[in-house]
Amino acid sequence: QVQLVESGGGFVQAGGSLRLSCTASGRTFGSYAMGWFRQAPGKEREFVARISTGGGTTYYTDSVKGRFTISRDNAKNLVYLQMNSLKPEDTAVYYCGAKSGSSSASPALYDYWGQGTQVTVSS
């Protein structure tokens, strides 16, 4: 089983930056594709970014392209989401997820989730 913990959320003004981190337990971190998702009040969990097991392939939802960057450090069991030029519509609880096998943008296909970290962007 994989345990995931997110950190790095907080309050920031529009145009600012935050870096979210996801720490993973276990020796098999490199066997999982990883993703970042977010959920705003009254909305379903939404795909943000994903990264392959070795970090060679990344994909982003259109609304964050050019602003967010997902990366991973398998030696440290860490996944990051660097968020620049933040907008009020980015406000949500951000979750990291782990998925065995092929990568996916569908949250229902992920095997493990962290508890989430709140990101609030003010204007």
Tab-separated table of C-alpha atoms in Angstrom, residues 1-4 22 24-25 28-37 47 49-55 70 72 74 79 95-114:
chain	number	residue	atom	x	y	z
A	1	GLN	CA	0.000	0.000	0.000
A	2	VAL	CA	1.106	3.568	-0.742
A	3	GLN	CA	0.668	6.475	1.668
A	4	LEU	CA	0.565	9.974	0.156
A	22	CYS	CA	3.534	15.072	-2.404
A	24	ALA	CA	5.048	8.910	-0.828
A	25	SER	CA	5.874	5.979	1.389
A	28	THR	CA	7.843	1.061	-5.080
A	29	PHE	CA	7.247	4.755	-5.784
A	30	GLY	CA	8.963	4.462	-9.152
A	31	SER	CA	6.399	1.875	-10.261
A	32	TYR	CA	3.506	4.356	-10.126
A	33	ALA	CA	2.379	7.031	-12.486
A	34	MET	CA	1.400	10.134	-10.521
A	35	GLY	CA	-1.189	12.820	-10.985
A	36	TRP	CA	-2.395	16.076	-9.498
A	37	PHE	CA	-6.120	16.770	-9.267
A	47	PHE	CA	-7.596	16.484	-13.606
A	49	ALA	CA	-1.493	17.183	-14.479
A	50	ARG	CA	0.039	13.723	-14.721
A	51	ILE	CA	3.520	12.289	-15.060
A	52	SER	CA	4.831	8.883	-16.101
A	53	THR	CA	6.771	6.568	-13.813
A	54	GLY	CA	10.169	7.800	-14.974
A	55	GLY	CA	9.124	11.422	-15.454
A	70	ILE	CA	4.654	18.638	-12.686
A	72	ARG	CA	9.114	13.968	-9.718
A	74	ASN	CA	12.007	9.064	-7.539
A	79	VAL	CA	6.162	14.655	-6.736
A	95	TYR	CA	-4.784	16.124	-4.314
A	96	CYS	CA	-2.010	13.891	-5.515
A	97	GLY	CA	-2.799	10.392	-6.698
A	98	ALA	CA	-0.830	7.262	-7.550
A	99	LYS	CA	-1.749	4.803	-10.275
A	100	SER	CA	-0.188	1.504	-11.228
A	101	GLY	CA	0.120	0.630	-14.873
A	102	SER	CA	-0.508	3.111	-17.659
A	103	SER	CA	-1.159	6.762	-16.922
A	104	SER	CA	-4.613	8.304	-16.995
A	105	ALA	CA	-6.446	11.590	-16.591
A	106	SER	CA	-9.447	9.858	-14.989
A	107	PRO	CA	-9.489	10.164	-11.188
A	108	ALA	CA	-11.571	6.998	-10.848
A	109	LEU	CA	-8.647	4.937	-12.134
A	110	TYR	CA	-6.148	6.034	-9.463
A	111	ASP	CA	-5.333	3.603	-6.672
A	112	TYR	CA	-4.182	5.891	-3.845
A	113	TRP	CA	-4.860	9.463	-2.733
A	114	GLY	CA	-3.514	11.940	-0.246
